[in-house]
Every structure is written in structure tokens, then in C-alpha cells.
mmCIF file of C-alpha atoms in Angstrom:
data_model
loop_
_atom_site.group_PDB
_atom_site.id
_atom_site.type_symbol
_atom_site.label_atom_id
_atom_site.label_comp_id
_atom_site.label_asym_id
_atom_site.label_seq_id
_atom_site.Cartn_x
_atom_site.Cartn_y
_atom_site.Cartn_z
ATOM 1 C CA MET I 1 106.408 193.956 5.152
ATOM 2 C CA TYR I 2 104.869 195.614 8.194
ATOM 3 C CA SER I 3 106.114 195.402 11.735
ATOM 4 C CA ILE I 4 103.712 193.897 14.242
ATOM 5 C CA GLY I 5 103.029 197.376 15.627
ATOM 6 C CA MET I 6 102.146 198.829 12.230
ATOM 7 C CA PHE I 7 100.109 195.772 11.272
ATOM 8 C CA SER I 8 98.121 196.090 14.487
ATOM 9 C CA LYS I 9 97.377 199.765 13.783
ATOM 10 C CA ILE I 10 96.256 199.040 10.234
ATOM 11 C CA ASN I 11 93.795 196.405 11.423
ATOM 12 C CA ARG I 12 92.868 198.034 14.730
ATOM 13 C CA ILE I 13 93.787 195.038 16.869
ATOM 14 C CA THR I 14 96.363 194.831 19.621
ATOM 15 C CA THR I 15 99.869 193.447 19.279
ATOM 16 C CA LYS I 16 98.992 191.169 22.203
ATOM 17 C CA THR I 17 96.203 189.635 20.095
ATOM 18 C CA LEU I 18 98.539 189.127 17.134
ATOM 19 C CA ARG I 19 101.103 187.436 19.363
ATOM 20 C CA HIS I 20 98.403 185.154 20.739
ATOM 21 C CA TYR I 21 97.263 184.239 17.212
ATOM 22 C CA ASP I 22 100.863 183.376 16.429
ATOM 23 C CA GLU I 23 101.227 181.214 19.548
ATOM 24 C CA ILE I 24 98.137 179.117 18.784
ATOM 25 C CA GLY I 25 98.999 178.801 15.086
ATOM 26 C CA LEU I 26 96.024 180.813 13.873
ATOM 27 C CA LEU I 27 97.947 183.594 12.135
ATOM 28 C CA LYS I 28 101.705 183.324 12.067
ATOM 29 C CA PRO I 29 103.818 186.264 10.878
ATOM 30 C CA GLU I 30 105.253 186.130 7.384
ATOM 31 C CA HIS I 31 108.734 186.597 8.772
ATOM 32 C CA VAL I 32 110.442 186.553 12.173
ATOM 33 C CA ASP I 33 113.848 188.187 12.464
ATOM 34 C CA LYS I 34 116.149 185.458 13.763
ATOM 35 C CA PHE I 35 118.295 187.978 15.632
ATOM 36 C CA THR I 36 115.711 190.305 17.181
ATOM 37 C CA GLY I 37 112.641 188.041 17.184
ATOM 38 C CA TYR I 38 110.569 190.860 15.672
ATOM 39 C CA ARG I 39 107.485 189.712 13.804
ATOM 40 C CA TYR I 40 106.629 191.031 10.329
ATOM 41 C CA TYR I 41 103.414 190.725 8.326
ATOM 42 C CA THR I 42 102.437 191.334 4.695
ATOM 43 C CA THR I 43 99.297 192.425 2.873
ATOM 44 C CA ARG I 44 98.857 188.815 1.659
ATOM 45 C CA GLN I 45 97.807 187.956 5.209
ATOM 46 C CA LEU I 46 95.011 190.516 5.346
ATOM 47 C CA PRO I 47 92.274 188.245 3.854
ATOM 48 C CA ARG I 48 93.030 185.534 6.443
ATOM 49 C CA LEU I 49 93.019 188.054 9.272
ATOM 50 C CA HIS I 50 89.723 189.540 8.073
ATOM 51 C CA GLU I 51 88.194 186.061 7.960
ATOM 52 C CA ILE I 52 89.404 185.396 11.511
ATOM 53 C CA LEU I 53 87.965 188.676 12.757
ATOM 54 C CA ALA I 54 84.652 188.114 10.951
ATOM 55 C CA LEU I 55 84.232 184.639 12.429
ATOM 56 C CA LYS I 56 85.204 185.967 15.852
ATOM 57 C CA GLN I 57 82.547 188.692 15.604
ATOM 58 C CA MET I 58 80.002 185.957 14.857
ATOM 59 C CA GLY I 59 80.848 184.472 18.247
ATOM 60 C CA LEU I 60 82.982 181.516 17.188
ATOM 61 C CA SER I 61 85.783 180.542 19.534
ATOM 62 C CA LEU I 62 89.410 180.746 18.457
ATOM 63 C CA GLN I 63 89.582 176.952 18.648
ATOM 64 C CA ASN I 64 86.624 176.682 16.251
ATOM 65 C CA ILE I 65 88.196 179.247 13.930
ATOM 66 C CA LYS I 66 91.489 177.326 13.969
ATOM 67 C CA GLU I 67 89.650 174.139 12.986
ATOM 68 C CA ILE I 68 87.908 175.984 10.153
ATOM 69 C CA MET I 69 91.212 177.416 8.905
ATOM 70 C CA ASP I 70 92.759 173.962 8.959
ATOM 71 C CA ASN I 71 89.705 172.379 7.325
ATOM 72 C CA PRO I 72 87.532 174.829 5.330
ATOM 73 C CA LYS I 73 84.868 172.126 4.835
ATOM 74 C CA ALA I 74 84.060 172.459 8.551
ATOM 75 C CA LEU I 75 82.878 176.058 8.045
ATOM 76 C CA GLU I 76 79.265 175.164 7.226
ATOM 77 C CA LEU I 77 78.930 172.899 10.282
ATOM 78 C CA PHE I 78 80.342 175.468 12.716
ATOM 79 C CA LEU I 79 78.192 178.253 11.294
ATOM 80 C CA LYS I 80 75.066 176.085 11.600
ATOM 81 C CA LEU I 81 75.884 175.236 15.220
ATOM 82 C CA LYS I 82 76.510 178.892 16.025
ATOM 83 C CA GLU I 83 73.251 179.871 14.318
ATOM 84 C CA GLU I 84 71.312 177.426 16.508
ATOM 85 C CA GLU I 85 73.111 178.685 19.616
ATOM 86 C CA ILE I 86 72.315 182.304 18.791
ATOM 87 C CA LYS I 87 68.652 181.496 18.103
ATOM 88 C CA SER I 88 68.445 179.710 21.438
ATOM 89 C CA ASN I 89 70.045 182.665 23.218
ATOM 90 C CA ILE I 90 67.675 185.076 21.499
ATOM 91 C CA LYS I 91 64.757 182.920 22.635
ATOM 92 C CA MET I 92 65.989 183.016 26.220
ATOM 93 C CA GLU I 93 66.392 186.806 26.082
ATOM 94 C CA GLU I 94 62.892 187.148 24.639
ATOM 95 C CA MET I 95 61.614 185.032 27.519
ATOM 96 C CA LYS I 96 63.317 187.411 29.955
ATOM 97 C CA LEU I 97 61.583 190.341 28.248
ATOM 98 C CA LEU I 98 58.262 188.546 28.541
ATOM 99 C CA GLN I 99 58.858 187.955 32.249
ATOM 100 C CA ILE I 100 59.649 191.650 32.684
ATOM 101 C CA LYS I 101 56.380 192.546 30.978
ATOM 102 C CA ASN I 102 54.522 190.014 33.137
ATOM 103 C CA PHE I 103 55.922 191.516 36.306
ATOM 104 C CA ALA I 104 55.028 194.981 35.053
ATOM 105 C CA SER I 105 51.463 193.748 34.563
ATOM 106 C CA ILE I 106 51.525 192.167 38.013
ATOM 107 C CA SER I 107 52.391 195.499 39.568
ATOM 108 C CA GLN I 108 49.249 196.886 37.936
ATOM 109 C CA GLY I 109 47.220 193.941 39.232
ATOM 110 C CA SER I 110 46.242 192.677 35.778
ATOM 111 C CA ILE I 111 47.439 189.057 36.096
ATOM 112 C CA ASN I 112 47.990 186.435 38.766
ATOM 113 C CA ILE I 113 51.603 186.529 40.017
ATOM 114 C CA MET I 114 51.494 182.734 40.246
ATOM 115 C CA TYR I 115 51.187 182.540 36.490
ATOM 116 C CA THR I 116 54.668 183.905 35.885
ATOM 117 C CA PRO I 117 56.359 181.083 33.900
ATOM 118 C CA ILE I 118 59.853 179.803 34.532
ATOM 119 C CA ILE I 119 61.790 177.192 32.546
ATOM 120 C CA LYS I 120 63.791 174.567 34.403
ATOM 121 C CA ASP I 121 64.881 170.945 34.198
ATOM 122 C CA ILE I 122 63.330 168.103 36.211
ATOM 123 C CA PRO I 123 65.876 165.494 37.345
ATOM 124 C CA LYS I 124 65.746 161.753 36.746
ATOM 125 C CA ILE I 125 63.878 160.204 39.669
ATOM 126 C CA ILE I 126 62.590 156.941 41.137
ATOM 127 C CA VAL I 127 58.863 156.911 41.789
ATOM 128 C CA ALA I 128 56.136 154.744 43.179
ATOM 129 C CA SER I 129 53.189 155.119 40.830
ATOM 130 C CA ILE I 130 49.595 154.092 40.347
ATOM 131 C CA ARG I 131 48.143 154.511 36.855
ATOM 132 C CA LYS I 132 44.395 154.427 36.432
ATOM 133 C CA THR I 133 41.569 155.808 34.336
ATOM 134 C CA ILE I 134 39.335 157.819 36.661
ATOM 135 C CA SER I 135 35.828 159.125 36.175
ATOM 136 C CA ASN I 136 36.495 162.505 37.831
ATOM 137 C CA TYR I 137 39.246 164.470 39.534
ATOM 138 C CA GLU I 138 37.880 163.836 43.023
ATOM 139 C CA GLU I 139 39.256 160.296 42.789
ATOM 140 C CA LEU I 140 42.844 161.586 42.752
ATOM 141 C CA TYR I 141 42.901 162.319 46.478
ATOM 142 C CA TYR I 142 41.534 158.866 47.261
ATOM 143 C CA ILE I 143 44.232 157.198 45.137
ATOM 144 C CA SER I 144 46.986 159.297 46.654
ATOM 145 C CA LYS I 145 46.040 159.059 50.308
ATOM 146 C CA SER I 146 44.008 155.879 50.672
ATOM 147 C CA ILE I 147 45.881 153.589 48.260
ATOM 148 C CA MET I 148 49.366 155.053 47.723
ATOM 149 C CA GLU I 149 50.008 155.956 51.372
ATOM 150 C CA LYS I 150 48.769 152.600 52.617
ATOM 151 C CA GLU I 151 51.003 150.643 50.227
ATOM 152 C CA LEU I 152 54.106 152.769 50.858
ATOM 153 C CA ASN I 153 53.709 152.305 54.593
ATOM 154 C CA ARG I 154 53.184 148.568 54.220
ATOM 155 C CA LEU I 155 56.304 148.234 52.077
ATOM 156 C CA GLN I 156 58.246 150.499 54.480
ATOM 157 C CA CYS I 157 59.195 152.638 51.509
ATOM 158 C CA GLU I 158 61.177 155.805 52.268
ATOM 159 C CA LYS I 159 59.938 158.962 50.564
ATOM 160 C CA PHE I 160 62.482 161.327 49.069
ATOM 161 C CA LYS I 161 63.051 164.627 50.845
ATOM 162 C CA PRO I 162 61.866 167.192 49.910
ATOM 163 C CA ASN I 163 58.616 165.491 48.981
ATOM 164 C CA TYR I 164 57.691 165.345 45.322
ATOM 165 C CA CYS I 165 54.130 164.096 44.917
ATOM 166 C CA PHE I 166 52.617 164.671 41.490
ATOM 167 C CA THR I 167 50.132 163.494 38.909
ATOM 168 C CA ILE I 168 50.988 162.774 35.270
ATOM 169 C CA TYR I 169 48.207 163.221 32.711
ATOM 170 C CA HIS I 170 48.591 160.840 29.770
ATOM 171 C CA ASP I 171 45.647 161.964 27.628
ATOM 172 C CA GLY I 172 47.465 164.879 26.020
ATOM 173 C CA GLU I 173 44.436 167.093 26.470
ATOM 174 C CA TYR I 174 42.094 168.360 29.182
ATOM 175 C CA LYS I 175 39.267 165.936 29.921
ATOM 176 C CA GLU I 176 36.406 166.034 32.408
ATOM 177 C CA THR I 177 35.796 162.259 32.545
ATOM 178 C CA ASN I 178 37.640 159.008 31.730
ATOM 179 C CA ILE I 179 40.943 160.629 32.607
ATOM 180 C CA ASP I 180 44.142 158.592 32.182
ATOM 181 C CA VAL I 181 46.239 159.597 35.202
ATOM 182 C CA GLU I 182 49.319 158.366 36.995
ATOM 183 C CA VAL I 183 49.737 159.339 40.647
ATOM 184 C CA CYS I 184 53.443 159.399 41.566
ATOM 185 C CA GLU I 185 55.470 159.775 44.746
ATOM 186 C CA ARG I 186 59.237 160.218 44.577
ATOM 187 C CA VAL I 187 60.991 157.576 46.677
ATOM 188 C CA VAL I 188 64.576 156.846 47.683
ATOM 189 C CA SER I 189 64.753 153.364 46.151
ATOM 190 C CA LYS I 190 62.695 150.798 44.291
ATOM 191 C CA LYS I 191 60.699 148.136 46.075
ATOM 192 C CA VAL I 192 58.898 145.105 44.720
ATOM 193 C CA GLY I 193 55.529 146.482 43.726
ATOM 194 C CA SER I 194 52.271 144.851 44.658
ATOM 195 C CA GLY I 195 48.716 145.292 43.494
ATOM 196 C CA PRO I 196 48.206 148.654 41.775
ATOM 197 C CA ILE I 197 51.539 150.181 42.805
ATOM 198 C CA LYS I 198 54.602 150.088 40.523
ATOM 199 C CA PHE I 199 58.164 151.306 41.015
ATOM 200 C CA LYS I 200 60.122 152.775 38.118
ATOM 201 C CA GLU I 201 62.577 155.448 36.990
ATOM 202 C CA LEU I 202 61.410 158.547 35.163
ATOM 203 C CA ASP I 203 63.942 160.087 32.779
ATOM 204 C CA LYS I 204 65.204 163.610 33.245
ATOM 205 C CA VAL I 205 63.089 166.329 31.640
ATOM 206 C CA GLU I 206 65.600 168.656 30.008
ATOM 207 C CA LYS I 207 63.255 171.618 29.813
ATOM 208 C CA ALA I 208 59.848 172.238 31.374
ATOM 209 C CA VAL I 209 57.865 175.448 31.625
ATOM 210 C CA CYS I 210 56.324 175.757 35.084
ATOM 211 C CA ILE I 211 53.758 177.996 36.734
ATOM 212 C CA LEU I 212 52.309 178.074 40.237
ATOM 213 C CA HIS I 213 48.592 177.844 40.878
ATOM 214 C CA LYS I 214 47.330 178.927 44.277
ATOM 215 C CA GLY I 215 43.823 178.010 45.312
ATOM 216 C CA SER I 216 41.148 175.493 44.492
ATOM 217 C CA TYR I 217 41.746 172.770 41.929
ATOM 218 C CA SER I 218 38.499 173.841 40.304
ATOM 219 C CA LYS I 219 40.432 176.830 38.929
ATOM 220 C CA PHE I 220 43.044 174.686 37.126
ATOM 221 C CA ARG I 221 41.398 175.368 33.783
ATOM 222 C CA GLU I 222 42.547 179.012 33.959
ATOM 223 C CA ALA I 223 46.112 177.952 34.740
ATOM 224 C CA TYR I 224 46.209 175.466 31.868
ATOM 225 C CA ALA I 225 44.743 178.008 29.451
ATOM 226 C CA PHE I 226 47.487 180.450 30.451
ATOM 227 C CA ILE I 227 50.404 178.021 30.177
ATOM 228 C CA PHE I 228 49.313 176.466 26.871
ATOM 229 C CA ASN I 229 48.782 179.901 25.381
ATOM 230 C CA TRP I 230 52.234 180.992 26.627
ATOM 231 C CA ILE I 231 53.854 177.945 25.025
ATOM 232 C CA GLU I 232 52.217 178.668 21.672
ATOM 233 C CA GLU I 233 52.975 182.391 21.700
ATOM 234 C CA ASN I 234 56.633 181.770 22.493
ATOM 235 C CA ASP I 235 57.211 179.183 19.764
ATOM 236 C CA TYR I 236 57.643 176.170 22.017
ATOM 237 C CA GLU I 237 56.034 172.778 21.575
ATOM 238 C CA ILE I 238 54.939 170.246 24.187
ATOM 239 C CA ILE I 239 57.015 167.047 24.096
ATOM 240 C CA GLY I 240 55.744 165.100 27.092
ATOM 241 C CA SER I 241 52.952 164.559 29.558
ATOM 242 C CA VAL I 242 51.883 167.368 31.876
ATOM 243 C CA ARG I 243 52.585 167.035 35.601
ATOM 244 C CA GLU I 244 50.809 168.607 38.569
ATOM 245 C CA SER I 245 53.154 168.814 41.561
ATOM 246 C CA TYR I 246 51.282 169.231 44.849
ATOM 247 C CA ILE I 247 53.163 171.504 47.248
ATOM 248 C CA ASP I 248 50.409 172.464 49.718
ATOM 249 C CA GLY I 249 46.971 170.902 49.885
ATOM 250 C CA ILE I 250 44.215 169.520 52.052
ATOM 251 C CA TRP I 251 46.778 167.490 54.043
ATOM 252 C CA ASN I 252 48.434 170.631 55.495
ATOM 253 C CA LYS I 253 46.161 173.596 54.653
ATOM 254 C CA GLU I 254 42.576 173.770 55.853
ATOM 255 C CA ASN I 255 41.694 176.700 53.587
ATOM 256 C CA GLU I 256 41.659 175.694 49.922
ATOM 257 C CA ASN I 257 42.734 179.234 49.006
ATOM 258 C CA GLU I 258 46.132 178.272 50.465
ATOM 259 C CA TRP I 259 46.570 175.162 48.327
ATOM 260 C CA LEU I 260 49.651 175.494 46.103
ATOM 261 C CA THR I 261 50.341 173.458 42.953
ATOM 262 C CA GLU I 262 53.066 173.685 40.314
ATOM 263 C CA ILE I 263 52.055 172.783 36.764
ATOM 264 C CA GLN I 264 55.017 171.401 34.789
ATOM 265 C CA VAL I 265 54.935 171.011 30.992
ATOM 266 C CA PRO I 266 57.887 169.431 29.112
ATOM 267 C CA ILE I 267 58.767 171.563 26.081
ATOM 268 C CA LYS I 268 61.309 172.179 23.368
ATOM 269 C CA TYR I 269 61.899 175.218 21.214
ATOM 270 C CA SER I 270 60.173 174.954 17.863
ATOM 271 C CA LEU I 271 62.283 176.459 15.072
ATOM 272 C CA LYS I 272 59.920 177.966 12.507
#
């Protein structure tokens, strides 16, 4: 038998770690002197310790390792979960590298700084909405300002602060005509809808890639080309309808070069 000090030297781990493993029932000493309380280990315990250390190096928690030791059939499940977690973390680190490269390109003036993607969640919200098939994009402003505003004022509906006015595109692709759109305004509470306006809850979007577009709406095609290409190159897939969130526009900026829009695309990581 080896004393705890010798056993720690053999395996290059601290006596503090061995004591902790003993306390949580992960690796108990072979023998404890009833008079001195000294812990002693044997070579028969080396395979279990090596398994513990190997699983720990893979990133599993001590609680997970304890469950595996108590129930070896759980090993496959925990390893699969850890594999998915590591892949997700790798994906996030790769995204950070891509953002670094994008900013490096920005400093050289090769791309639009607004097209630097970020990934975020979009909370569950209550909206007033008008869904309609329109012949061209010019109709959006009319729906938003002439119909939506009029109805919200009539119903004395309180808008949420900060404002979140956006359009959802339901076609799943870019279209020039016969566009299925839903103009939405985030509100504090539901009202009884009338005419074209409806009130409803939109579920939380767990993950959306977003870019900013500054300038005329006629340039949206470039922004969409960039974001769809970024999604494909980074092994994501689109899982919901695209939103255009209008931050600055004709209502507060006279110069269309100052208009600011955030394009939001719901995504999930595609394991290939």
C-alpha cells in the first residue's frame, strides 16, 4: 500500500485532490488507519484513477464522472453530450475568429462594418401585426404608417419601449413582387384586433444571426447576399422567417444614407 503522499506523487496529482475524491465518494482509499486517520492506496486503484483523470481531461464534471462510475451504462450518454458541447464551443470560437478577420478587413476598408454578424437571442414578445401580400416594397411604409399607426392610436395601444418595429418575410426567399409580409410593432399588451390588425405572441428566437444595414432599402440585396453566404459558410441553417428591424428611417432621418436596419435570421448549428 502507498501513503496518500506517495500515491499523489506517482500519479502527479495533489493530496488535496485525493482527499476531495474521497469526500465525494469518487475514489476512496483502500485503507484508513483507525488511529491516525492516514489514507492508503493500492495499485488496484490505478485503473479507476486513470479513468477519472481521463474523463476529467475530456471536460466532464466530477458529478458526471461519479454518475458514470456508479452506472457505467451512462458513459455513452455523457460522452455524447460532452461531444455536442465541445462542438458547439468550437463553433463559437470559430465565429470569434471570423469576426476578428472581418474587423481586420474593415480596417483595410474591404467590407462594410455594418455587415459584421453577431449571434443573439430575440425574446418572446407581444405584437400588433398586419399580414398581407404586397406587390412591391414601397407598400411597406404605407402599411406601417398609414394603417398600423392609425389603428394603434384608435385602440389606444401602448407601444413597448424601446420601440421594436419590424417586418417578417414569410416567403422563405427574396422576391420582387407578390411578397408575403407581416408588419409588426411590439406592444405592451394585447388588444381586441379589428380589421387588418391582429394581436399575438411571438415565441422566443433562441439564436439569430444579425447584421446592420445602413442606407437605402434598395441596397438590401447586398446585405441579404452577405448574411446568407455567412450562414452557409459557417455551417448554420435557417430555421425561421427573416425579420427586418427598423431602427432609423424616413420618420426620423431625412437623408436615406442615415437609415439603419437590423436584419435578423433565426438559425441553428448544422452538424455535418
